[in-house]
């Protein structure tokens, strides 16, 4: 279990290598990479939008560690890794990396999806979208993210 | 007691953090919110809608009825949108 | 959509880069990497086992292309990529890479899992396990793989 | 007609591929299998258990009742175990 919250981009190959190096018990590695999409509502001619990710230092890492611990209780995992970027990001940039390793693929897939679903509804990050000189727009929480998190049986109700 | 605000709530309040000393009868999150709002602008309208305001005490999610104490770090913020 | 069947190892970072380069419409990338596990039934003192993957050249690529096409019908995907190794592999080696890219993560995860589940039951590969000088043992097909493939609604019955 | 064998079926038959000319009355996969087995060892026992033998004609999965023709590439193999 390992969490990093950082401004710098992450090296996917190095992160995978760190999880798998020197071991022969991992049968399946599920990896999720979240990327900044171009602003959906941008009209033709508008400047490309950037995104700024704010977070709550300390609580963020603690929440993600709890989510990782929960995943390790639910599935027979051999390793998990979460890296989440903060600060200013441009379209096409990577935002988040989730890795889950297990002897078999089903647990790896389920845990990886669980980690990103719970991270999206529980880890204290906030996205501000900005296009050119326009004032930023804080991204709204999505009901679909709540639904995705809620489908994991036994998940406690959303905090707050 | 140290208060922190994030995202649009931080922008509305105008500061990222502040230290406050509510009176002894402020015993839980709901009481703290009411006391903050009673201080007037910008607090009186910053926390709307109430259902959108999440709270954490000492970096752990809390509820309106969770007790607050003098040395706590209390954070208010909108629903999270990371990932 | 893209398939490679090869003896050489694959470069995960380069494969991801090829999928994402120059585009800003991908929101989620789901990646699966299958690895060679050490032989489960090996006794203490036995030499580490290797594995040899045989395949049916031509039919393999064709089957995987059909599986990718099916995934692209079922989900709104922006890219898919499958790389599968053949020949001799050692414990810890990578066997297979599956990448699915979509605007949103649910489609990427589902398609990635569908691709590996169907590949496991339809693409003509066969694993031979060997430990030291012992004669090889052909790995048996697993009922759990059939079950995993069958849970994708509308999947035709297993061929043959 | 070109026949290919893979994995343990290839080992049992002893060759990876061969060209055969079954008589005209061999019209489908089941007929081809019966004709191959009738050639004696090793074919007579190689295809057991029958339920484990998959077949592809011209690199497309086929069934026991699928027709076979003179120019076809017919492959027999066990259940696949890749991934």
CSV table of C-alpha atoms in Angstrom, one decimal:
chain,number,residue,atom,x,y,z
A,1,UNK,CA,0.0,0.0,0.0
A,2,UNK,CA,1.4,3.3,-1.0
A,3,UNK,CA,0.1,6.8,-1.7
A,4,UNK,CA,1.6,9.9,-3.3
A,5,UNK,CA,0.0,13.3,-3.8
A,6,UNK,CA,2.3,15.4,-6.0
A,7,UNK,CA,2.5,18.2,-8.6
A,8,UNK,CA,4.9,16.3,-10.8
A,9,UNK,CA,3.8,13.9,-13.4
A,10,UNK,CA,4.2,10.2,-12.6
A,11,UNK,CA,6.2,7.5,-14.6
A,12,UNK,CA,3.8,4.7,-15.2
A,13,UNK,CA,6.5,2.2,-16.2
A,14,UNK,CA,8.5,3.0,-13.0
A,15,UNK,CA,5.4,2.7,-10.8
A,16,UNK,CA,4.5,-0.7,-12.3
A,17,UNK,CA,8.2,-1.8,-12.0
A,18,UNK,CA,8.1,-0.8,-8.3
A,19,UNK,CA,5.1,-3.0,-7.7
A,20,UNK,CA,6.3,-6.1,-9.6
A,21,UNK,CA,10.1,-6.1,-9.2
A,22,UNK,CA,11.5,-9.3,-7.8
A,23,UNK,CA,8.3,-11.1,-7.3
A,24,UNK,CA,6.6,-14.0,-9.1
A,25,UNK,CA,3.3,-14.3,-7.3
A,26,UNK,CA,1.4,-11.6,-9.2
A,27,UNK,CA,-0.8,-13.0,-11.9
A,28,UNK,CA,-2.7,-9.8,-12.8
A,29,UNK,CA,-2.1,-6.2,-12.6
A,30,UNK,CA,-5.0,-3.8,-13.1
A,31,UNK,CA,-4.0,-0.2,-13.8
A,32,UNK,CA,-6.2,2.9,-14.1
A,33,UNK,CA,-4.9,6.2,-15.5
A,34,UNK,CA,-7.2,9.3,-15.3
A,35,UNK,CA,-6.5,12.1,-17.8
A,36,UNK,CA,-7.6,15.7,-18.2
A,37,UNK,CA,-10.2,15.9,-21.0
A,38,UNK,CA,-10.7,19.1,-23.0
A,39,UNK,CA,-13.6,21.1,-21.5
A,40,UNK,CA,-16.8,19.6,-22.8
A,41,UNK,CA,-18.7,22.8,-23.0
A,42,UNK,CA,-16.0,24.8,-24.8
A,43,UNK,CA,-17.3,26.6,-27.9
A,44,UNK,CA,-15.2,26.6,-31.1
A,45,UNK,CA,-12.6,29.3,-30.9
A,46,UNK,CA,-12.5,29.3,-27.1
A,47,UNK,CA,-9.0,28.8,-25.8
A,48,UNK,CA,-8.2,25.4,-24.5
A,49,UNK,CA,-9.1,25.0,-20.9
A,50,UNK,CA,-6.7,24.2,-18.1
A,51,UNK,CA,-7.6,22.6,-14.7
A,52,UNK,CA,-6.3,23.3,-11.3
A,53,UNK,CA,-6.5,20.7,-8.6
A,54,UNK,CA,-6.8,21.8,-5.0
A,55,UNK,CA,-6.6,19.4,-2.1
A,56,UNK,CA,-6.5,19.1,1.7
A,57,UNK,CA,-2.8,18.2,2.5
A,58,UNK,CA,-2.7,15.5,5.1
A,59,UNK,CA,-6.3,14.5,5.0
A,60,UNK,CA,-6.0,13.5,1.3
A,61,UNK,CA,-3.2,11.0,2.0
A,62,UNK,CA,-5.0,9.8,5.1
A,63,UNK,CA,-8.2,9.2,3.2
A,64,UNK,CA,-6.5,7.4,0.4
A,65,UNK,CA,-4.6,5.2,2.8
A,66,UNK,CA,-7.9,4.3,4.4
A,67,UNK,CA,-9.4,3.4,1.0
A,68,UNK,CA,-6.4,1.3,0.2
A,69,UNK,CA,-6.7,-0.5,3.6
A,70,UNK,CA,-10.3,-1.2,2.9
A,71,UNK,CA,-9.5,-2.6,-0.6
A,72,UNK,CA,-6.9,-4.9,1.1
A,73,UNK,CA,-9.5,-6.2,3.5
A,74,UNK,CA,-12.0,-6.9,0.7
A,75,UNK,CA,-9.7,-8.6,-1.9
A,76,UNK,CA,-6.6,-10.8,-1.7
A,77,UNK,CA,-4.2,-8.1,-3.0
A,78,UNK,CA,-0.4,-8.3,-3.3
A,79,UNK,CA,0.1,-4.6,-3.8
A,80,UNK,CA,-1.7,-1.3,-4.3
A,81,UNK,CA,-0.5,2.0,-5.4
A,82,UNK,CA,-2.2,5.4,-5.8
A,83,UNK,CA,-0.6,8.6,-7.2
A,84,UNK,CA,-2.7,11.7,-7.6
A,85,UNK,CA,-1.5,15.0,-9.0
A,86,UNK,CA,-2.4,18.5,-7.8
A,87,UNK,CA,-1.9,22.0,-9.1
A,88,UNK,CA,-2.3,23.2,-12.7
A,89,UNK,CA,-2.9,20.6,-15.4
A,90,UNK,CA,-3.6,20.9,-19.1
A,91,UNK,CA,-5.8,18.8,-21.4
A,92,UNK,CA,-4.2,15.4,-22.0
A,93,UNK,CA,-2.2,15.5,-18.8
A,94,UNK,CA,-2.4,12.6,-16.4
A,95,UNK,CA,-4.3,13.2,-13.1
A,96,UNK,CA,-4.3,9.9,-11.3
A,97,UNK,CA,-2.8,6.5,-11.3
A,98,UNK,CA,-4.2,3.4,-9.5
A,99,UNK,CA,-2.5,0.0,-9.5
A,100,UNK,CA,-3.9,-3.1,-7.9
A,101,UNK,CA,-2.0,-6.4,-8.1
A,102,UNK,CA,-3.3,-9.9,-7.2
A,103,UNK,CA,-2.7,-13.5,-8.0
A,104,UNK,CA,-5.7,-13.5,-10.3
A,105,UNK,CA,-7.2,-10.8,-12.5
A,106,UNK,CA,-10.7,-10.5,-11.1
A,107,UNK,CA,-9.5,-9.3,-7.7
A,108,UNK,CA,-7.1,-6.9,-9.4
A,109,UNK,CA,-9.8,-5.4,-11.6
A,110,UNK,CA,-12.4,-5.1,-8.8
A,111,UNK,CA,-9.9,-3.5,-6.4
A,112,UNK,CA,-8.6,-1.1,-9.0
A,113,UNK,CA,-12.2,0.1,-9.8
A,114,UNK,CA,-13.1,0.2,-6.1
A,115,UNK,CA,-10.1,2.4,-5.4
A,116,UNK,CA,-10.8,5.0,-8.0
A,117,UNK,CA,-14.6,4.9,-7.3
A,118,UNK,CA,-14.0,5.6,-3.6
A,119,UNK,CA,-11.2,8.0,-4.2
A,120,UNK,CA,-13.6,10.1,-6.4
A,121,UNK,CA,-16.2,10.4,-3.7
A,122,UNK,CA,-14.0,10.5,-0.5
A,123,UNK,CA,-10.6,11.9,-1.2
A,124,UNK,CA,-10.6,15.7,-0.6
A,125,UNK,CA,-9.6,17.0,-4.1
A,126,UNK,CA,-11.5,19.8,-6.0
A,127,UNK,CA,-11.2,20.7,-9.7
A,128,UNK,CA,-11.3,24.2,-10.9
A,129,UNK,CA,-11.7,24.6,-14.7
A,130,UNK,CA,-10.4,27.7,-16.4
A,131,UNK,CA,-10.4,28.7,-20.1
A,132,UNK,CA,-8.2,31.7,-21.0
A,133,UNK,CA,-8.8,34.7,-18.7
A,134,UNK,CA,-12.4,33.7,-17.7
A,135,UNK,CA,-13.0,33.2,-14.0
A,136,UNK,CA,-12.7,29.6,-13.1
A,137,UNK,CA,-15.6,27.2,-12.7
A,138,UNK,CA,-15.5,24.6,-9.9
A,139,UNK,CA,-16.5,21.2,-11.2
A,140,UNK,CA,-19.7,19.9,-9.7
A,141,UNK,CA,-19.7,16.5,-8.0
A,142,UNK,CA,-21.4,14.0,-10.3
A,143,UNK,CA,-24.3,11.7,-9.2
A,144,UNK,CA,-22.7,9.0,-11.4
A,145,UNK,CA,-19.6,9.0,-9.2
A,146,UNK,CA,-21.8,8.6,-6.1
A,147,UNK,CA,-23.6,5.7,-7.8
A,148,UNK,CA,-20.3,4.1,-8.8
A,149,UNK,CA,-19.1,4.2,-5.2
A,150,UNK,CA,-22.4,3.0,-3.8
A,151,UNK,CA,-22.4,-0.2,-5.8
A,152,UNK,CA,-19.6,-1.6,-3.7
A,153,UNK,CA,-21.6,-3.7,-1.2
A,154,UNK,CA,-21.1,-2.7,2.4
A,155,UNK,CA,-19.8,0.8,1.5
A,156,UNK,CA,-20.7,3.2,4.3
A,157,UNK,CA,-22.9,6.1,3.3
A,158,UNK,CA,-21.1,9.1,1.9
A,159,UNK,CA,-19.4,11.0,4.7
A,160,UNK,CA,-20.6,14.5,5.7
B,1,UNK,CA,-10.0,26.2,17.2
B,2,UNK,CA,-8.5,26.2,13.7
B,3,UNK,CA,-10.9,26.5,10.7
B,4,UNK,CA,-10.0,25.6,7.1
B,5,UNK,CA,-12.0,26.3,3.9
B,6,UNK,CA,-11.5,24.7,0.5
B,7,UNK,CA,-12.5,25.3,-3.1
B,8,UNK,CA,-15.5,27.6,-3.7
B,9,UNK,CA,-16.2,27.8,0.0
B,10,UNK,CA,-12.7,29.2,0.5
B,11,UNK,CA,-13.3,31.8,-2.2
B,12,UNK,CA,-16.6,32.8,-0.7
B,13,UNK,CA,-15.2,33.2,2.8
B,14,UNK,CA,-12.1,35.0,1.4
B,15,UNK,CA,-9.6,33.2,3.6
B,16,UNK,CA,-8.1,29.7,3.5
B,17,UNK,CA,-7.9,29.4,7.2
B,18,UNK,CA,-8.5,31.2,10.4
B,19,UNK,CA,-8.3,30.7,14.2
B,20,UNK,CA,-11.5,31.3,16.1
B,21,UNK,CA,-12.6,31.0,19.7
B,22,UNK,CA,-16.3,30.2,19.8
B,23,UNK,CA,-18.1,30.4,23.2
B,24,UNK,CA,-18.4,27.3,25.3
B,25,UNK,CA,-22.0,26.6,24.3
B,26,UNK,CA,-20.8,25.8,20.7
B,27,UNK,CA,-20.5,22.0,21.2
B,28,UNK,CA,-20.9,20.4,17.8
B,29,UNK,CA,-20.5,21.1,14.1
B,30,UNK,CA,-24.1,22.4,13.7
B,31,UNK,CA,-23.5,24.8,16.6
B,32,UNK,CA,-20.2,26.0,15.1
B,33,UNK,CA,-21.8,26.6,11.7
B,34,UNK,CA,-24.6,28.6,13.3
B,35,UNK,CA,-22.1,30.7,15.3
B,36,UNK,CA,-20.0,31.3,12.1
B,37,UNK,CA,-23.1,32.4,10.1
B,38,UNK,CA,-24.1,34.8,13.0
B,39,UNK,CA,-20.8,36.7,12.4
B,40,UNK,CA,-22.5,38.2,9.3
B,41,UNK,CA,-21.0,38.7,5.8
B,42,UNK,CA,-19.5,36.8,4.2
B,43,UNK,CA,-20.3,33.9,6.5
B,44,UNK,CA,-24.0,34.4,6.6
B,45,UNK,CA,-24.4,33.3,2.9
B,46,UNK,CA,-21.2,31.4,2.3
B,47,UNK,CA,-22.4,28.0,3.5
B,48,UNK,CA,-25.3,27.6,1.1
B,49,UNK,CA,-26.7,25.2,0.2
B,50,UNK,CA,-26.2,23.5,3.6
B,51,UNK,CA,-26.4,20.0,2.0
B,52,UNK,CA,-23.4,20.8,-0.1
B,53,UNK,CA,-21.1,21.6,2.8
B,54,UNK,CA,-18.9,18.7,4.0
B,55,UNK,CA,-17.0,18.8,7.2
B,56,UNK,CA,-13.9,17.1,8.6
B,57,UNK,CA,-12.6,17.3,12.2
B,58,UNK,CA,-8.9,16.7,12.6
B,59,UNK,CA,-8.9,15.4,9.0
B,60,UNK,CA,-11.6,12.8,9.5
B,61,UNK,CA,-15.1,13.2,8.0
B,62,UNK,CA,-17.7,14.4,10.5
B,63,UNK,CA,-21.4,15.1,10.7
B,64,UNK,CA,-23.4,18.0,11.9
B,65,UNK,CA,-23.9,16.4,15.3
B,66,UNK,CA,-20.2,15.5,15.8
B,67,UNK,CA,-18.7,17.3,18.9
B,68,UNK,CA,-16.1,20.0,18.4
B,69,UNK,CA,-13.4,21.0,20.9
B,70,UNK,CA,-11.1,23.9,21.5
B,71,UNK,CA,-8.0,22.5,19.9
B,72,UNK,CA,-9.7,20.9,16.8
B,73,UNK,CA,-8.9,21.5,13.2
B,74,UNK,CA,-12.3,21.9,11.5
B,75,UNK,CA,-12.5,21.9,7.7
B,76,UNK,CA,-15.5,22.9,5.6
B,77,UNK,CA,-15.6,22.1,1.9
B,78,UNK,CA,-17.8,21.3,-1.0
B,79,UNK,CA,-18.3,17.7,-2.3
B,80,UNK,CA,-15.0,16.4,-3.6
B,81,UNK,CA,-14.3,16.1,-7.4
B,82,UNK,CA,-10.9,14.5,-7.7
B,83,UNK,CA,-9.8,11.4,-9.6
C,1,UNK,CA,-7.9,-1.2,-32.5
C,2,UNK,CA,-4.6,-2.9,-32.7
C,3,UNK,CA,-3.2,-6.4,-32.0
C,4,UNK,CA,0.3,-7.7,-31.7
C,5,UNK,CA,1.4,-11.3,-31.0
C,6,UNK,CA,5.2,-11.4,-30.4
C,7,UNK,CA,8.0,-13.2,-28.6
C,8,UNK,CA,9.5,-9.9,-27.4
C,9,UNK,CA,8.5,-8.2,-24.2
C,10,UNK,CA,6.4,-5.1,-24.6
C,11,UNK,CA,7.0,-1.5,-23.3
C,12,UNK,CA,4.0,-0.6,-21.3
C,13,UNK,CA,4.9,3.2,-21.2
C,14,UNK,CA,5.4,3.2,-25.0
C,15,UNK,CA,2.1,1.4,-25.6
C,16,UNK,CA,0.2,3.8,-23.4
C,17,UNK,CA,1.9,6.7,-25.1
C,18,UNK,CA,0.9,5.4,-28.5
C,19,UNK,CA,-2.8,5.3,-27.3
C,20,UNK,CA,-2.9,8.8,-25.7
C,21,UNK,CA,-0.4,10.9,-27.8
C,22,UNK,CA,-1.9,14.1,-29.2
C,23,UNK,CA,-5.4,13.6,-28.0
C,24,UNK,CA,-7.5,15.3,-25.2
C,25,UNK,CA,-10.7,13.3,-25.4
C,26,UNK,CA,-9.6,10.3,-23.2
C,27,UNK,CA,-10.7,10.6,-19.6
C,28,UNK,CA,-9.9,7.1,-18.5
C,29,UNK,CA,-7.4,4.4,-19.5
C,30,UNK,CA,-7.8,0.9,-18.1
C,31,UNK,CA,-4.8,-1.3,-18.5
C,32,UNK,CA,-4.4,-5.0,-17.7
C,33,UNK,CA,-1.1,-6.8,-17.5
C,34,UNK,CA,-0.9,-10.5,-17.1
C,35,UNK,CA,2.2,-12.0,-15.6
C,36,UNK,CA,3.7,-15.5,-15.3
C,37,UNK,CA,3.3,-16.8,-11.7
C,38,UNK,CA,5.6,-19.3,-10.2
C,39,UNK,CA,4.2,-22.8,-10.5
C,40,UNK,CA,1.6,-23.2,-7.8
C,41,UNK,CA,2.2,-26.9,-7.3
C,42,UNK,CA,6.0,-26.7,-7.2
C,43,UNK,CA,7.5,-28.4,-4.1
C,44,UNK,CA,10.3,-26.8,-2.1
C,45,UNK,CA,13.6,-27.5,-3.9
C,46,UNK,CA,12.1,-28.0,-7.3
C,47,UNK,CA,13.6,-25.8,-9.9
C,48,UNK,CA,11.6,-22.7,-10.9
C,49,UNK,CA,9.2,-23.5,-13.7
C,50,UNK,CA,9.2,-21.8,-17.1
C,51,UNK,CA,6.2,-21.6,-19.4
C,52,UNK,CA,6.0,-21.9,-23.2
C,53,UNK,CA,3.1,-20.3,-25.0
C,54,UNK,CA,2.1,-21.9,-28.3
C,55,UNK,CA,-0.4,-20.2,-30.6
C,56,UNK,CA,-2.1,-20.6,-34.0
C,57,UNK,CA,-0.5,-17.8,-36.1
C,58,UNK,CA,-3.0,-16.0,-38.2
C,59,UNK,CA,-6.1,-17.3,-36.3
C,60,UNK,CA,-4.8,-15.7,-33.1
C,61,UNK,CA,-4.6,-12.2,-34.5
C,62,UNK,CA,-7.9,-12.7,-36.3
C,63,UNK,CA,-9.7,-13.8,-33.1
C,64,UNK,CA,-8.3,-10.9,-31.1
C,65,UNK,CA,-9.3,-8.4,-33.8
C,66,UNK,CA,-12.9,-9.8,-33.6
C,67,UNK,CA,-12.9,-9.5,-29.8
C,68,UNK,CA,-11.7,-5.9,-30.1
C,69,UNK,CA,-14.3,-5.1,-32.7
C,70,UNK,CA,-17.0,-6.6,-30.4
C,71,UNK,CA,-15.7,-4.4,-27.5
C,72,UNK,CA,-15.9,-1.4,-29.7
C,73,UNK,CA,-19.6,-2.2,-30.5
C,74,UNK,CA,-20.5,-2.6,-26.9
C,75,UNK,CA,-18.7,0.4,-25.4
C,76,UNK,CA,-17.9,4.0,-26.6
C,77,UNK,CA,-14.2,3.4,-26.8
C,78,UNK,CA,-11.6,5.8,-28.1
C,79,UNK,CA,-8.8,3.2,-28.5
C,80,UNK,CA,-8.0,-0.5,-27.7
C,81,UNK,CA,-4.7,-2.3,-27.8
C,82,UNK,CA,-3.8,-5.9,-27.2
C,83,UNK,CA,-0.3,-7.4,-27.0
C,84,UNK,CA,0.2,-11.1,-26.3
C,85,UNK,CA,3.6,-12.8,-26.0
C,86,UNK,CA,4.4,-16.3,-27.2
C,87,UNK,CA,7.4,-18.6,-26.8
C,88,UNK,CA,9.3,-19.3,-23.6
C,89,UNK,CA,8.6,-17.2,-20.5
C,90,UNK,CA,9.9,-17.2,-17.0
C,91,UNK,CA,8.1,-16.5,-13.7
C,92,UNK,CA,7.6,-12.8,-13.3
C,93,UNK,CA,7.6,-12.2,-17.1
C,94,UNK,CA,4.8,-10.3,-18.7
C,95,UNK,CA,2.4,-12.3,-20.9
C,96,UNK,CA,-0.3,-10.0,-22.0
C,97,UNK,CA,-1.2,-6.3,-22.2
C,98,UNK,CA,-4.7,-5.0,-22.7
C,99,UNK,CA,-5.5,-1.3,-22.9
C,100,UNK,CA,-9.0,0.3,-23.3
C,101,UNK,CA,-9.5,4.1,-23.5
C,102,UNK,CA,-12.8,5.9,-23.2
C,103,UNK,CA,-14.1,9.4,-22.2
C,104,UNK,CA,-15.2,7.9,-18.9
C,105,UNK,CA,-13.7,5.2,-16.7
C,106,UNK,CA,-16.6,2.8,-16.4
C,107,UNK,CA,-16.5,2.0,-20.2
C,108,UNK,CA,-12.7,1.7,-20.1
C,109,UNK,CA,-12.8,-0.8,-17.1
C,110,UNK,CA,-15.6,-2.9,-18.5
C,111,UNK,CA,-14.1,-3.1,-22.0
C,112,UNK,CA,-10.6,-4.0,-20.6
C,113,UNK,CA,-12.1,-6.8,-18.5
C,114,UNK,CA,-14.2,-8.0,-21.4
C,115,UNK,CA,-11.2,-8.1,-23.7
C,116,UNK,CA,-9.1,-10.2,-21.4
C,117,UNK,CA,-12.0,-12.4,-20.4
C,118,UNK,CA,-12.9,-13.2,-24.0
C,119,UNK,CA,-9.3,-13.5,-25.1
C,120,UNK,CA,-8.8,-16.1,-22.4
C,121,UNK,CA,-11.6,-18.3,-23.7
C,122,UNK,CA,-11.4,-17.6,-27.5
C,123,UNK,CA,-7.9,-16.7,-28.6
C,124,UNK,CA,-5.9,-19.8,-29.6
C,125,UNK,CA,-3.0,-19.8,-27.2
C,126,UNK,CA,-1.9,-22.8,-25.1
C,127,UNK,CA,0.4,-22.8,-22.1
C,128,UNK,CA,2.9,-25.6,-21.4
C,129,UNK,CA,4.5,-25.5,-17.9
C,130,UNK,CA,7.9,-27.0,-17.5
C,131,UNK,CA,10.1,-27.4,-14.4
C,132,UNK,CA,13.7,-28.3,-14.9
C,133,UNK,CA,14.0,-31.4,-17.1
C,134,UNK,CA,10.6,-32.8,-16.3
C,135,UNK,CA,8.2,-33.3,-19.3
C,136,UNK,CA,5.9,-30.4,-19.7
C,137,UNK,CA,2.4,-30.2,-18.4
C,138,UNK,CA,-0.3,-28.5,-20.6
C,139,UNK,CA,-2.3,-26.1,-18.5
C,140,UNK,CA,-5.9,-27.0,-18.2
C,141,UNK,CA,-8.6,-24.6,-19.2
C,142,UNK,CA,-10.3,-23.2,-16.1
C,143,UNK,CA,-14.0,-23.2,-15.5
C,144,UNK,CA,-13.6,-19.8,-13.8
C,145,UNK,CA,-12.4,-18.4,-17.1
C,146,UNK,CA,-15.5,-19.7,-18.9
C,147,UNK,CA,-17.6,-18.2,-16.1
C,148,UNK,CA,-15.8,-14.8,-16.4
C,149,UNK,CA,-16.4,-14.8,-20.2
C,150,UNK,CA,-20.0,-15.9,-19.9
C,151,UNK,CA,-21.1,-13.1,-17.6
C,152,UNK,CA,-20.8,-10.6,-20.4
C,153,UNK,CA,-24.4,-10.4,-21.5
C,154,UNK,CA,-25.1,-11.4,-25.1
C,155,UNK,CA,-21.9,-13.4,-25.4
C,156,UNK,CA,-22.4,-16.3,-27.8
C,157,UNK,CA,-21.8,-19.8,-26.4
C,158,UNK,CA,-18.2,-20.9,-26.3
C,159,UNK,CA,-17.1,-21.9,-29.8
C,160,UNK,CA,-16.5,-25.6,-30.7
D,1,UNK,CA,-7.2,-30.5,-47.2
D,2,UNK,CA,-4.7,-29.2,-44.8
D,3,UNK,CA,-4.9,-30.4,-41.2
D,4,UNK,CA,-3.2,-28.6,-38.2
D,5,UNK,CA,-2.8,-29.8,-34.6
D,6,UNK,CA,-1.9,-27.8,-31.6
D,7,UNK,CA,-0.7,-28.3,-28.0
D,8,UNK,CA,-1.2,-31.8,-26.5
D,9,UNK,CA,-3.2,-32.9,-29.6
D,10,UNK,CA,-0.1,-32.1,-31.7
D,11,UNK,CA,2.1,-34.1,-29.4
D,12,UNK,CA,-0.3,-37.1,-29.5
D,13,UNK,CA,-0.6,-37.1,-33.3
D,14,UNK,CA,3.1,-36.5,-33.6
D,15,UNK,CA,3.0,-34.0,-36.4
D,16,UNK,CA,2.0,-30.3,-36.4
D,17,UNK,CA,0.3,-30.4,-39.8
D,18,UNK,CA,-0.4,-32.8,-42.7
D,19,UNK,CA,-2.2,-32.8,-46.0
D,20,UNK,CA,-4.9,-35.4,-46.4
D,21,UNK,CA,-7.4,-36.4,-49.1
D,22,UNK,CA,-10.5,-37.8,-47.4
D,23,UNK,CA,-13.0,-39.5,-49.7
D,24,UNK,CA,-15.9,-37.4,-51.0
D,25,UNK,CA,-18.4,-38.8,-48.4
D,26,UNK,CA,-16.5,-37.0,-45.6
D,27,UNK,CA,-18.7,-33.9,-45.7
D,28,UNK,CA,-18.4,-32.3,-42.2
D,29,UNK,CA,-16.1,-32.0,-39.2
D,30,UNK,CA,-17.7,-35.1,-37.5
D,31,UNK,CA,-17.1,-37.1,-40.6
D,32,UNK,CA,-13.5,-35.9,-40.9
D,33,UNK,CA,-12.8,-36.9,-37.3
D,34,UNK,CA,-14.3,-40.4,-37.8
D,35,UNK,CA,-12.2,-40.8,-41.0
D,36,UNK,CA,-9.0,-39.7,-39.2
D,37,UNK,CA,-9.7,-42.1,-36.2
D,38,UNK,CA,-10.3,-44.9,-38.6
D,39,UNK,CA,-6.7,-44.6,-39.9
D,40,UNK,CA,-5.6,-46.3,-36.6
D,41,UNK,CA,-2.8,-45.3,-34.2
D,42,UNK,CA,-2.1,-42.6,-33.1
D,43,UNK,CA,-5.3,-41.1,-34.5
D,44,UNK,CA,-7.7,-43.6,-32.9
D,45,UNK,CA,-7.0,-42.4,-29.4
D,46,UNK,CA,-5.6,-38.9,-29.9
D,47,UNK,CA,-8.9,-37.1,-30.0
D,48,UNK,CA,-10.1,-38.1,-26.5
D,49,UNK,CA,-12.1,-36.8,-24.8
D,50,UNK,CA,-14.1,-35.7,-27.7
D,51,UNK,CA,-15.6,-32.8,-25.8
D,52,UNK,CA,-12.1,-31.3,-25.3
D,53,UNK,CA,-11.4,-31.1,-29.0
D,54,UNK,CA,-12.0,-27.7,-30.6
D,55,UNK,CA,-12.0,-27.2,-34.3
D,56,UNK,CA,-11.5,-24.3,-36.6
D,57,UNK,CA,-12.0,-24.2,-40.4
D,58,UNK,CA,-10.0,-21.6,-42.3
D,59,UNK,CA,-9.1,-20.0,-38.9
D,60,UNK,CA,-12.7,-19.6,-37.8
D,61,UNK,CA,-14.3,-21.7,-35.0
D,62,UNK,CA,-16.4,-24.5,-36.3
D,63,UNK,CA,-18.7,-27.2,-34.9
D,64,UNK,CA,-19.0,-30.9,-35.6
D,65,UNK,CA,-21.7,-30.4,-38.1
D,66,UNK,CA,-19.8,-27.6,-40.1
D,67,UNK,CA,-19.1,-28.7,-43.7
D,68,UNK,CA,-15.5,-29.3,-44.8
D,69,UNK,CA,-14.2,-28.9,-48.3
D,70,UNK,CA,-11.2,-30.1,-50.3
D,71,UNK,CA,-9.2,-26.8,-50.0
D,72,UNK,CA,-9.9,-26.1,-46.3
D,73,UNK,CA,-7.4,-25.6,-43.5
D,74,UNK,CA,-8.9,-27.5,-40.6
D,75,UNK,CA,-7.3,-27.1,-37.2
D,76,UNK,CA,-7.9,-29.4,-34.1
D,77,UNK,CA,-6.8,-28.2,-30.7
D,78,UNK,CA,-7.6,-28.4,-26.9
D,79,UNK,CA,-9.4,-25.6,-25.1
D,80,UNK,CA,-7.4,-22.4,-25.2
D,81,UNK,CA,-5.4,-21.3,-22.1
D,82,UNK,CA,-3.8,-17.9,-23.1
D,83,UNK,CA,-4.0,-14.6,-21.4
